[in-house]
Amino acid sequence: MSRRRVLLLSAGSLLLLLVVLGLLVGWRAMQVNDSLQQAVRDAEALQTALESGEQEDIDGALSALQASAGESADLTDGPLWSLATWVPYAGDDASGVRTAARVVSDLADDGIGPLAGTATELDRLLPKDGRVDTDAIRDLQQPVAIAAESLIQASEDLQAEDSSRYIDRFRVKYRELTSLVTDAAQAMDSAQVTVGLLPEGLGAEERRNYLLVFQNNAEIRSTGGLPGAMSIITTEDGRISLGRQDSANRFGERATPVLPLSKDEKAVFSEKLGTYMLDANFTPDWPRAAALIRARWEEVHPERLDGVLTVDTVTVSYLLGVTGPVQVGDYTLTADNAVDTLLNQVYIDFPAPVDQDAFFQLVAKTVFEKIASGEVGKPRELLRALVRAGDEGRVAVHLSDEAEQERIAARRVAGSTRDANGVAQALNILLQDATGSKMSYYLDYRTRAAVTSCTAEVARVRVTTTLVSEPPADPASLPRYITGGANTGTKPGDQLVQVRLLTPSEGRIRGFTIRGKKYGPRSLYLEDRQVSTAYLLLEPEQPADVVWVVDVPRDGEIPVRVTPGIEPRDYSTILRGC
């Protein structure tokens, strides 16, 4: 046989082998695709079963998911699929599919499995006759910890893959899965901390007193709204009761700050941050605001606080979506009308501040008693409402015990502007009413942040906040308590609003415009954060833009934390670097 013929036969055999292998890989890819699609359907069925709360349905849906996800992992765990990962152009995708299949299978077995087995036990978390079963919470600690560990590992595995080289359609799906798992990992991590702290927080070991502060979004402040109605919540052996009620505006103004203020705090926020409880949340940092509020409360009322908690009016509307309507005097409050009633109508119906305070305290008492009685439908609905509010920055918790506070410090619910190393990772956009009014009810605003250029060291970011005042056609018909302006000389319908930007640590402001006009930002700092403030007089239906150009670290994700307003949405975003 000639050498040429031998070469031809060898080449032909190799080509045939490649064709056969290609067909086998293609066939296997079809099988993997079918099993992954089935896993998606099974996951959706499990979600529906979890919503229903029927353990038999949950067990069946979980078993189906484990089977389909396990089949996907088995199909991608062998020499044939390993060979596919070496195929030019398609190898990266094959590797990504294998990772995705393995992660979903591991989650179905080790992460979701133990948690799904306790899903129907969530009803035990509801207060019953004003008491929560702390043993039921302890029973959840292990499965929640297992799920949290599994999700964190899954998130790390998915993020370890370089998805930039995947084909477009798979890249999108892979990144969606990564985002979904990462979000779930963060949520479960928070859940793990919560169930770990709750028994002690509910007084399982000793009596606890917490101050609950309601923020009024109609007069906007950095963390959401003016501190208003305040109530002591006492917990002991799982029993929850409502104690002393008061209003922040009754504490008056001290001659000196209740706690020492730094030079930077005085320059940026003024001494009112520490002298006036109503202004304690000029700062966006809830631990600092809570410390000031706590010090002032304990100065007036002889009771030690174990923490200071806050919710805003929009959170109350979310809770009413779970409890159903509540009757407060002549008002039937629902999820749909709570914001309008509490942030606007009450000031029309009750001109005197003392009557407003009494009404707000009655609202707090009524909603609290409804939840404490256990009349909240399903626990998962209550948890979902609280998680949503927490994700939107409407709920914040500060605990007096340093060890307990350390466990929540890195979570959004802590409301901290710095991480454990004292570094500020976020861009903060803070809004503050300067009219002395309740006109923020008519304030609409949006913040957009986008990377415009990159260097080896920094990303240049353009941050735009657009505001507009939308009062009724005849704002002069509104009570003066709503329109305000007595100390600022603004006419009814106008709003004077401060819009403040705080850079991340070591970030720098490079440009600043208001309504297109350039300004040089004052060189104010909060430690290592540069601060710039715009003062806007908003006339009805006349939008105004504030634009900053900021240099920030070029890599990673930067939270853009924006003061939450009256709309039921997340005003904050995530900025992705270069």
XYZ file of C-alpha atoms in Angstrom, residues 115 118 122 125 136-149 151-152 182-199 383-384 386-387 391 407-408 411-413:
48
model
C -34.903 24.032 53.619
C -39.114 22.783 56.842
C -42.879 28.580 58.838
C -42.915 31.745 63.239
C -39.373 27.057 66.250
C -36.810 29.645 65.191
C -33.984 27.538 66.600
C -35.301 24.559 64.596
C -34.773 26.597 61.429
C -31.197 27.575 62.189
C -29.538 24.408 60.862
C -31.426 24.057 57.538
C -31.026 27.781 56.880
C -27.290 27.545 57.611
C -26.945 24.571 55.238
C -28.831 26.398 52.495
C -26.758 29.550 53.004
C -23.474 27.650 52.755
C -25.798 28.972 47.892
C -22.594 30.855 48.712
C -25.909 35.332 43.982
C -29.011 37.258 45.021
C -30.391 34.130 46.686
C -27.066 33.588 48.469
C -27.138 37.121 49.850
C -30.749 36.748 50.947
C -30.078 33.389 52.603
C -26.988 34.783 54.287
C -29.180 37.510 55.770
C -31.760 34.893 56.760
C -29.051 32.898 58.519
C -28.027 35.940 60.541
C -31.667 36.759 61.293
C -32.657 33.332 62.616
C -29.398 33.264 64.549
C -30.207 36.527 66.340
C -33.986 36.303 66.677
C -34.291 34.058 69.753
C -41.066 37.897 55.399
C -41.336 38.857 51.729
C -39.981 42.923 55.155
C -37.267 41.689 52.791
C -33.805 45.731 49.986
C -23.233 40.106 62.860
C -25.550 42.351 60.850
C -26.063 43.712 55.575
C -28.226 46.377 53.963
C -30.583 46.240 56.921
